[in-house]
mmCIF file of N, CA, C and O in Angstrom:
data_model
loop_
_atom_site.group_PDB
_atom_site.id
_atom_site.type_symbol
_atom_site.label_atom_id
_atom_site.label_comp_id
_atom_site.label_asym_id
_atom_site.label_seq_id
_atom_site.Cartn_x
_atom_site.Cartn_y
_atom_site.Cartn_z
ATOM 1 N N LYS A 1 0.829 -1.190 0.000
ATOM 2 C CA LYS A 1 0.000 0.000 0.000
ATOM 3 C C LYS A 1 0.866 1.244 0.000
ATOM 4 O O LYS A 1 0.755 2.088 -0.858
ATOM 5 N N LYS A 2 1.759 1.377 0.981
ATOM 6 C CA LYS A 2 2.676 2.503 0.993
ATOM 7 C C LYS A 2 3.992 2.076 1.618
ATOM 8 O O LYS A 2 4.038 1.162 2.428
ATOM 9 N N ILE A 3 5.048 2.759 1.202
ATOM 10 C CA ILE A 3 6.385 2.492 1.717
ATOM 11 C C ILE A 3 6.994 3.826 2.114
ATOM 12 O O ILE A 3 6.976 4.777 1.328
ATOM 13 N N ASN A 4 7.518 3.922 3.302
ATOM 14 C CA ASN A 4 8.227 5.118 3.749
ATOM 15 C C ASN A 4 9.712 4.790 3.840
ATOM 16 O O ASN A 4 10.085 3.724 4.331
ATOM 17 N N PHE A 5 10.554 5.707 3.369
ATOM 18 C CA PHE A 5 11.994 5.532 3.503
ATOM 19 C C PHE A 5 12.672 6.883 3.435
ATOM 20 O O PHE A 5 12.081 7.877 3.042
ATOM 21 N N SER A 6 13.911 6.919 3.856
ATOM 22 C CA SER A 6 14.723 8.134 3.822
ATOM 23 C C SER A 6 15.881 7.913 2.868
ATOM 24 O O SER A 6 16.411 6.809 2.770
ATOM 25 N N CYS A 7 16.297 8.971 2.191
ATOM 26 C CA CYS A 7 17.457 8.861 1.309
ATOM 27 C C CYS A 7 18.670 9.454 2.010
ATOM 28 O O CYS A 7 18.559 10.052 3.076
ATOM 29 N N ASP A 8 19.839 9.293 1.412
ATOM 30 C CA ASP A 8 21.089 9.746 2.018
ATOM 31 C C ASP A 8 21.116 11.251 2.277
ATOM 32 O O ASP A 8 21.808 11.707 3.173
ATOM 33 N N ALA A 9 20.372 12.022 1.504
ATOM 34 C CA ALA A 9 20.354 13.481 1.676
ATOM 35 C C ALA A 9 19.436 13.912 2.819
ATOM 36 O O ALA A 9 19.295 15.101 3.076
ATOM 37 N N GLY A 10 18.792 12.958 3.494
ATOM 38 C CA GLY A 10 17.951 13.280 4.628
ATOM 39 C C GLY A 10 16.494 13.548 4.281
ATOM 40 O O GLY A 10 15.733 13.976 5.127
ATOM 41 N N HIS A 11 16.122 13.303 3.051
ATOM 42 C CA HIS A 11 14.735 13.500 2.645
ATOM 43 C C HIS A 11 13.909 12.267 2.988
ATOM 44 O O HIS A 11 14.371 11.148 2.841
ATOM 45 N N GLU A 12 12.685 12.491 3.439
ATOM 46 C CA GLU A 12 11.764 11.386 3.670
ATOM 47 C C GLU A 12 10.872 11.242 2.451
ATOM 48 O O GLU A 12 10.381 12.228 1.916
ATOM 49 N N ILE A 13 10.674 10.012 2.027
ATOM 50 C CA ILE A 13 9.918 9.724 0.814
ATOM 51 C C ILE A 13 8.831 8.717 1.160
ATOM 52 O O ILE A 13 9.067 7.763 1.908
ATOM 53 N N GLN A 14 7.635 8.947 0.620
ATOM 54 C CA GLN A 14 6.558 7.981 0.781
ATOM 55 C C GLN A 14 6.103 7.555 -0.610
ATOM 56 O O GLN A 14 5.745 8.392 -1.434
ATOM 57 N N LEU A 15 6.143 6.277 -0.866
ATOM 58 C CA LEU A 15 5.711 5.720 -2.142
ATOM 59 C C LEU A 15 4.350 5.071 -1.921
ATOM 60 O O LEU A 15 4.201 4.207 -1.065
ATOM 61 N N ILE A 16 3.355 5.522 -2.701
ATOM 62 C CA ILE A 16 2.005 4.972 -2.599
ATOM 63 C C ILE A 16 1.665 4.311 -3.929
ATOM 64 O O ILE A 16 1.627 4.976 -4.955
ATOM 65 N N ASP A 17 1.425 3.021 -3.911
ATOM 66 C CA ASP A 17 0.988 2.306 -5.112
ATOM 67 C C ASP A 17 -0.531 2.217 -5.044
ATOM 68 O O ASP A 17 -1.115 1.189 -4.711
ATOM 69 N N ALA A 18 -1.170 3.335 -5.349
ATOM 70 C CA ALA A 18 -2.619 3.461 -5.188
ATOM 71 C C ALA A 18 -3.388 2.541 -6.120
ATOM 72 O O ALA A 18 -4.427 1.993 -5.742
ATOM 73 N N HIS A 19 -2.892 2.369 -7.321
ATOM 74 C CA HIS A 19 -3.600 1.529 -8.298
ATOM 75 C C HIS A 19 -3.662 0.075 -7.826
ATOM 76 O O HIS A 19 -4.736 -0.524 -7.762
ATOM 77 N N ASN A 20 -2.514 -0.493 -7.506
ATOM 78 C CA ASN A 20 -2.476 -1.893 -7.094
ATOM 79 C C ASN A 20 -3.099 -2.126 -5.726
ATOM 80 O O ASN A 20 -3.552 -3.235 -5.426
ATOM 81 N N ALA A 21 -3.139 -1.102 -4.887
ATOM 82 C CA ALA A 21 -3.758 -1.221 -3.572
ATOM 83 C C ALA A 21 -5.257 -0.929 -3.629
ATOM 84 O O ALA A 21 -5.932 -1.008 -2.603
ATOM 85 N N HIS A 22 -5.743 -0.534 -4.812
ATOM 86 C CA HIS A 22 -7.167 -0.232 -5.009
ATOM 87 C C HIS A 22 -7.651 0.841 -4.040
ATOM 88 O O HIS A 22 -8.726 0.721 -3.450
ATOM 89 N N LEU A 23 -6.835 1.897 -3.882
ATOM 90 C CA LEU A 23 -7.200 2.981 -2.973
ATOM 91 C C LEU A 23 -8.184 3.935 -3.635
ATOM 92 O O LEU A 23 -8.057 4.243 -4.816
ATOM 93 N N SER A 24 -9.126 4.416 -2.865
ATOM 94 C CA SER A 24 -10.052 5.435 -3.361
ATOM 95 C C SER A 24 -9.337 6.786 -3.354
ATOM 96 O O SER A 24 -8.292 6.954 -2.722
ATOM 97 N N TYR A 25 -9.925 7.755 -4.041
ATOM 98 C CA TYR A 25 -9.356 9.101 -4.038
ATOM 99 C C TYR A 25 -9.298 9.646 -2.612
ATOM 100 O O TYR A 25 -8.336 10.313 -2.237
ATOM 101 N N GLU A 26 -10.320 9.383 -1.815
ATOM 102 C CA GLU A 26 -10.342 9.838 -0.418
ATOM 103 C C GLU A 26 -9.192 9.217 0.379
ATOM 104 O O GLU A 26 -8.532 9.904 1.160
ATOM 105 N N GLU A 27 -8.950 7.923 0.177
ATOM 106 C CA GLU A 27 -7.857 7.250 0.895
ATOM 107 C C GLU A 27 -6.507 7.818 0.476
ATOM 108 O O GLU A 27 -5.620 8.012 1.323
ATOM 109 N N ILE A 28 -6.346 8.102 -0.803
ATOM 110 C CA ILE A 28 -5.097 8.707 -1.283
ATOM 111 C C ILE A 28 -4.929 10.087 -0.664
ATOM 112 O O ILE A 28 -3.848 10.440 -0.175
ATOM 113 N N ALA A 29 -5.995 10.880 -0.661
ATOM 114 C CA ALA A 29 -5.946 12.226 -0.077
ATOM 115 C C ALA A 29 -5.560 12.166 1.397
ATOM 116 O O ALA A 29 -4.745 12.971 1.869
ATOM 117 N N GLU A 30 -6.112 11.218 2.132
ATOM 118 C CA GLU A 30 -5.774 11.069 3.552
ATOM 119 C C GLU A 30 -4.295 10.748 3.739
ATOM 120 O O GLU A 30 -3.646 11.296 4.641
ATOM 121 N N LEU A 31 -3.756 9.855 2.907
ATOM 122 C CA LEU A 31 -2.333 9.513 3.007
ATOM 123 C C LEU A 31 -1.448 10.715 2.696
ATOM 124 O O LEU A 31 -0.461 10.983 3.397
ATOM 125 N N VAL A 32 -1.804 11.457 1.656
ATOM 126 C CA VAL A 32 -1.025 12.640 1.276
ATOM 127 C C VAL A 32 -1.102 13.692 2.381
ATOM 128 O O VAL A 32 -0.083 14.257 2.787
ATOM 129 N N GLU A 33 -2.295 13.948 2.890
ATOM 130 C CA GLU A 33 -2.461 14.965 3.938
ATOM 131 C C GLU A 33 -1.731 14.579 5.213
ATOM 132 O O GLU A 33 -1.156 15.434 5.883
ATOM 133 N N SER A 34 -1.704 13.300 5.560
ATOM 134 C CA SER A 34 -1.012 12.884 6.781
ATOM 135 C C SER A 34 0.503 12.956 6.637
ATOM 136 O O SER A 34 1.214 13.210 7.605
ATOM 137 N N PHE A 35 1.018 12.766 5.430
ATOM 138 C CA PHE A 35 2.466 12.817 5.194
ATOM 139 C C PHE A 35 2.967 14.255 5.063
ATOM 140 O O PHE A 35 4.112 14.553 5.390
ATOM 141 N N GLN A 36 2.134 15.156 4.575
ATOM 142 C CA GLN A 36 2.464 16.570 4.369
ATOM 143 C C GLN A 36 3.731 16.748 3.515
ATOM 144 O O GLN A 36 4.726 17.323 3.962
ATOM 145 N N PRO A 37 3.698 16.301 2.277
ATOM 146 C CA PRO A 37 4.899 16.388 1.430
ATOM 147 C C PRO A 37 5.160 17.807 0.929
ATOM 148 O O PRO A 37 4.273 18.653 0.908
ATOM 149 N N ASP A 38 6.404 18.041 0.533
ATOM 150 C CA ASP A 38 6.788 19.305 -0.103
ATOM 151 C C ASP A 38 6.604 19.220 -1.613
ATOM 152 O O ASP A 38 6.556 20.238 -2.293
ATOM 153 N N LEU A 39 6.524 18.011 -2.144
ATOM 154 C CA LEU A 39 6.393 17.767 -3.579
ATOM 155 C C LEU A 39 5.654 16.449 -3.776
ATOM 156 O O LEU A 39 5.880 15.488 -3.039
ATOM 157 N N ILE A 40 4.794 16.408 -4.782
ATOM 158 C CA ILE A 40 4.114 15.169 -5.148
ATOM 159 C C ILE A 40 4.550 14.810 -6.559
ATOM 160 O O ILE A 40 4.509 15.641 -7.458
ATOM 161 N N SER A 41 4.977 13.579 -6.727
ATOM 162 C CA SER A 41 5.381 13.088 -8.035
ATOM 163 C C SER A 41 4.455 11.942 -8.419
ATOM 164 O O SER A 41 4.210 11.043 -7.624
ATOM 165 N N VAL A 42 3.930 12.002 -9.646
ATOM 166 C CA VAL A 42 2.983 11.000 -10.126
ATOM 167 C C VAL A 42 3.512 10.411 -11.426
ATOM 168 O O VAL A 42 3.908 11.145 -12.328
ATOM 169 N N ARG A 43 3.526 9.089 -11.510
ATOM 170 C CA ARG A 43 3.899 8.405 -12.744
ATOM 171 C C ARG A 43 2.625 7.822 -13.349
ATOM 172 O O ARG A 43 1.833 7.191 -12.653
ATOM 173 N N THR A 44 2.452 8.045 -14.627
ATOM 174 C CA THR A 44 1.264 7.519 -15.298
ATOM 175 C C THR A 44 1.630 6.996 -16.675
ATOM 176 O O THR A 44 2.676 7.335 -17.214
ATOM 177 N N GLU A 45 0.792 6.159 -17.196
ATOM 178 C CA GLU A 45 0.957 5.611 -18.543
ATOM 179 C C GLU A 45 -0.302 5.929 -19.341
ATOM 180 O O GLU A 45 -1.314 6.340 -18.787
ATOM 181 N N THR A 46 -0.253 5.703 -20.629
ATOM 182 C CA THR A 46 -1.353 6.048 -21.524
ATOM 183 C C THR A 46 -2.683 5.489 -21.038
ATOM 184 O O THR A 46 -3.686 6.193 -21.001
ATOM 185 N N TYR A 47 -2.710 4.245 -20.633
ATOM 186 C CA TYR A 47 -3.957 3.604 -20.237
ATOM 187 C C TYR A 47 -4.481 4.073 -18.884
ATOM 188 O O TYR A 47 -5.583 3.723 -18.494
ATOM 189 N N HIS A 48 -3.702 4.884 -18.147
ATOM 190 C CA HIS A 48 -4.142 5.415 -16.858
ATOM 191 C C HIS A 48 -4.250 6.938 -16.862
ATOM 192 O O HIS A 48 -4.548 7.525 -15.827
ATOM 193 N N ILE A 49 -4.010 7.573 -17.991
ATOM 194 C CA ILE A 49 -3.912 9.037 -18.011
ATOM 195 C C ILE A 49 -5.207 9.706 -17.539
ATOM 196 O O ILE A 49 -5.166 10.665 -16.777
ATOM 197 N N HIS A 50 -6.350 9.207 -17.943
ATOM 198 C CA HIS A 50 -7.611 9.837 -17.537
ATOM 199 C C HIS A 50 -7.863 9.676 -16.036
ATOM 200 O O HIS A 50 -8.352 10.599 -15.387
ATOM 201 N N THR A 51 -7.508 8.528 -15.489
ATOM 202 C CA THR A 51 -7.631 8.311 -14.047
ATOM 203 C C THR A 51 -6.681 9.235 -13.292
ATOM 204 O O THR A 51 -7.048 9.804 -12.262
ATOM 205 N N THR A 52 -5.469 9.402 -13.802
ATOM 206 C CA THR A 52 -4.491 10.282 -13.161
ATOM 207 C C THR A 52 -4.967 11.724 -13.173
ATOM 208 O O THR A 52 -4.873 12.431 -12.159
ATOM 209 N N ILE A 53 -5.492 12.175 -14.293
ATOM 210 C CA ILE A 53 -6.006 13.544 -14.386
ATOM 211 C C ILE A 53 -7.171 13.732 -13.412
ATOM 212 O O ILE A 53 -7.246 14.749 -12.705
ATOM 213 N N ALA A 54 -8.063 12.751 -13.332
ATOM 214 C CA ALA A 54 -9.190 12.846 -12.398
ATOM 215 C C ALA A 54 -8.700 12.877 -10.951
ATOM 216 O O ALA A 54 -9.199 13.665 -10.136
ATOM 217 N N LEU A 55 -7.704 12.052 -10.626
ATOM 218 C CA LEU A 55 -7.152 12.041 -9.270
ATOM 219 C C LEU A 55 -6.533 13.381 -8.929
ATOM 220 O O LEU A 55 -6.791 13.946 -7.856
ATOM 221 N N LEU A 56 -5.711 13.911 -9.824
ATOM 222 C CA LEU A 56 -5.061 15.194 -9.546
ATOM 223 C C LEU A 56 -6.079 16.327 -9.449
ATOM 224 O O LEU A 56 -5.919 17.238 -8.630
ATOM 225 N N SER A 57 -7.137 16.271 -10.238
ATOM 226 C CA SER A 57 -8.208 17.264 -10.137
ATOM 227 C C SER A 57 -8.907 17.162 -8.786
ATOM 228 O O SER A 57 -9.281 18.172 -8.190
ATOM 229 N N PHE A 58 -9.072 15.952 -8.291
ATOM 230 C CA PHE A 58 -9.671 15.727 -6.974
ATOM 231 C C PHE A 58 -8.748 16.244 -5.865
ATOM 232 O O PHE A 58 -9.193 16.861 -4.904
ATOM 233 N N LEU A 59 -7.440 15.978 -6.002
ATOM 234 C CA LEU A 59 -6.483 16.346 -4.959
ATOM 235 C C LEU A 59 -6.154 17.841 -4.933
ATOM 236 O O LEU A 59 -5.843 18.386 -3.869
ATOM 237 N N LYS A 60 -6.201 18.488 -6.083
ATOM 238 C CA LYS A 60 -5.721 19.873 -6.195
ATOM 239 C C LYS A 60 -6.266 20.798 -5.106
ATOM 240 O O LYS A 60 -5.487 21.505 -4.461
ATOM 241 N N PRO A 61 -7.567 20.827 -4.842
ATOM 242 C CA PRO A 61 -8.050 21.729 -3.792
ATOM 243 C C PRO A 61 -7.580 21.342 -2.396
ATOM 244 O O PRO A 61 -7.602 22.154 -1.480
ATOM 245 N N ARG A 62 -7.137 20.124 -2.225
ATOM 246 C CA ARG A 62 -6.696 19.642 -0.910
ATOM 247 C C ARG A 62 -5.192 19.778 -0.714
ATOM 248 O O ARG A 62 -4.692 19.547 0.374
ATOM 249 N N LEU A 63 -4.449 20.112 -1.770
ATOM 250 C CA LEU A 63 -2.985 20.106 -1.709
ATOM 251 C C LEU A 63 -2.390 21.361 -1.091
ATOM 252 O O LEU A 63 -1.225 21.356 -0.704
ATOM 253 N N GLY A 64 -3.151 22.433 -1.053
ATOM 254 C CA GLY A 64 -2.621 23.657 -0.458
ATOM 255 C C GLY A 64 -1.419 24.213 -1.191
ATOM 256 O O GLY A 64 -0.498 24.731 -0.574
ATOM 257 N N GLY A 65 -1.379 24.079 -2.494
ATOM 258 C CA GLY A 65 -0.284 24.646 -3.276
ATOM 259 C C GLY A 65 0.946 23.771 -3.394
ATOM 260 O O GLY A 65 1.982 24.220 -3.885
ATOM 261 N N ILE A 66 0.880 22.528 -2.951
ATOM 262 C CA ILE A 66 2.017 21.618 -3.091
ATOM 263 C C ILE A 66 2.256 21.367 -4.582
ATOM 264 O O ILE A 66 1.335 21.013 -5.301
ATOM 265 N N PRO A 67 3.482 21.572 -5.063
ATOM 266 C CA PRO A 67 3.762 21.317 -6.481
ATOM 267 C C PRO A 67 3.604 19.836 -6.828
ATOM 268 O O PRO A 67 3.894 18.964 -6.016
ATOM 269 N N VAL A 68 3.122 19.591 -8.049
ATOM 270 C CA VAL A 68 2.948 18.224 -8.539
ATOM 271 C C VAL A 68 3.810 18.048 -9.781
ATOM 272 O O VAL A 68 3.754 18.843 -10.713
ATOM 273 N N LEU A 69 4.605 17.003 -9.775
ATOM 274 C CA LEU A 69 5.447 16.631 -10.907
ATOM 275 C C LEU A 69 4.868 15.351 -11.492
ATOM 276 O O LEU A 69 4.777 14.340 -10.805
ATOM 277 N N ALA A 70 4.414 15.412 -12.743
ATOM 278 C CA ALA A 70 3.832 14.241 -13.391
ATOM 279 C C ALA A 70 4.753 13.778 -14.506
ATOM 280 O O ALA A 70 5.300 14.588 -15.253
ATOM 281 N N GLY A 71 4.925 12.480 -14.619
ATOM 282 C CA GLY A 71 5.788 11.936 -15.659
ATOM 283 C C GLY A 71 5.292 10.584 -16.128
ATOM 284 O O GLY A 71 4.360 10.017 -15.573
ATOM 285 N N GLY A 72 5.921 10.087 -17.157
ATOM 286 C CA GLY A 72 5.557 8.814 -17.758
ATOM 287 C C GLY A 72 5.740 8.924 -19.259
ATOM 288 O O GLY A 72 5.872 10.016 -19.805
ATOM 289 N N ILE A 73 5.735 7.813 -19.927
ATOM 290 C CA ILE A 73 6.047 7.797 -21.346
ATOM 291 C C ILE A 73 5.059 8.612 -22.161
ATOM 292 O O ILE A 73 5.438 9.355 -23.056
ATOM 293 N N SER A 74 3.762 8.508 -21.886
ATOM 294 C CA SER A 74 2.789 9.256 -22.679
ATOM 295 C C SER A 74 2.914 10.756 -22.444
ATOM 296 O O SER A 74 2.701 11.553 -23.359
ATOM 297 N N LEU A 75 3.278 11.158 -21.241
ATOM 298 C CA LEU A 75 3.479 12.579 -20.973
ATOM 299 C C LEU A 75 4.717 13.116 -21.682
ATOM 300 O O LEU A 75 4.749 14.273 -22.091
ATOM 301 N N SER A 76 5.706 12.255 -21.845
ATOM 302 C CA SER A 76 6.912 12.665 -22.569
ATOM 303 C C SER A 76 6.684 12.729 -24.080
ATOM 304 O O SER A 76 7.189 13.599 -24.755
ATOM 305 N N TRP A 77 5.914 11.782 -24.586
ATOM 306 C CA TRP A 77 5.664 11.740 -26.039
ATOM 307 C C TRP A 77 4.656 12.796 -26.488
ATOM 308 O O TRP A 77 4.730 13.296 -27.583
ATOM 309 N N TYR A 78 3.673 13.103 -25.630
ATOM 310 C CA TYR A 78 2.592 14.014 -25.985
ATOM 311 C C TYR A 78 2.431 15.115 -24.930
ATOM 312 O O TYR A 78 1.379 15.238 -24.314
ATOM 313 N N PRO A 79 3.458 15.931 -24.715
ATOM 314 C CA PRO A 79 3.383 16.914 -23.623
ATOM 315 C C PRO A 79 2.264 17.948 -23.789
ATOM 316 O O PRO A 79 1.680 18.388 -22.809
ATOM 317 N N HIS A 80 1.957 18.355 -25.011
ATOM 318 C CA HIS A 80 0.921 19.369 -25.203
ATOM 319 C C HIS A 80 -0.470 18.788 -25.029
ATOM 320 O O HIS A 80 -1.375 19.470 -24.555
ATOM 321 N N GLU A 81 -0.644 17.542 -25.425
ATOM 322 C CA GLU A 81 -1.951 16.903 -25.302
ATOM 323 C C GLU A 81 -2.283 16.526 -23.875
ATOM 324 O O GLU A 81 -3.436 16.406 -23.496
ATOM 325 N N THR A 82 -1.263 16.302 -23.046
ATOM 326 C CA THR A 82 -1.489 15.882 -21.689
ATOM 327 C C THR A 82 -1.201 17.005 -20.723
ATOM 328 O O THR A 82 -1.411 16.917 -19.585
#
């Protein structure tokens, strides 16, 4: 469901595999809010792009201005469309 770890530079990182854990948007929001990250990074693929956009649209009002970095092959190939 989630993995917490620290890197050598002293940063704390939380990895949430929301898709495989079948987490609802509310459950994801709760995990993000409890961790209070400085940055959110999302990886998506073509077949999940609409779900990712819907999730980020759901989270945006709850993020309080936390920057979001989205990546994945479809975002790299079609940056203007996505």
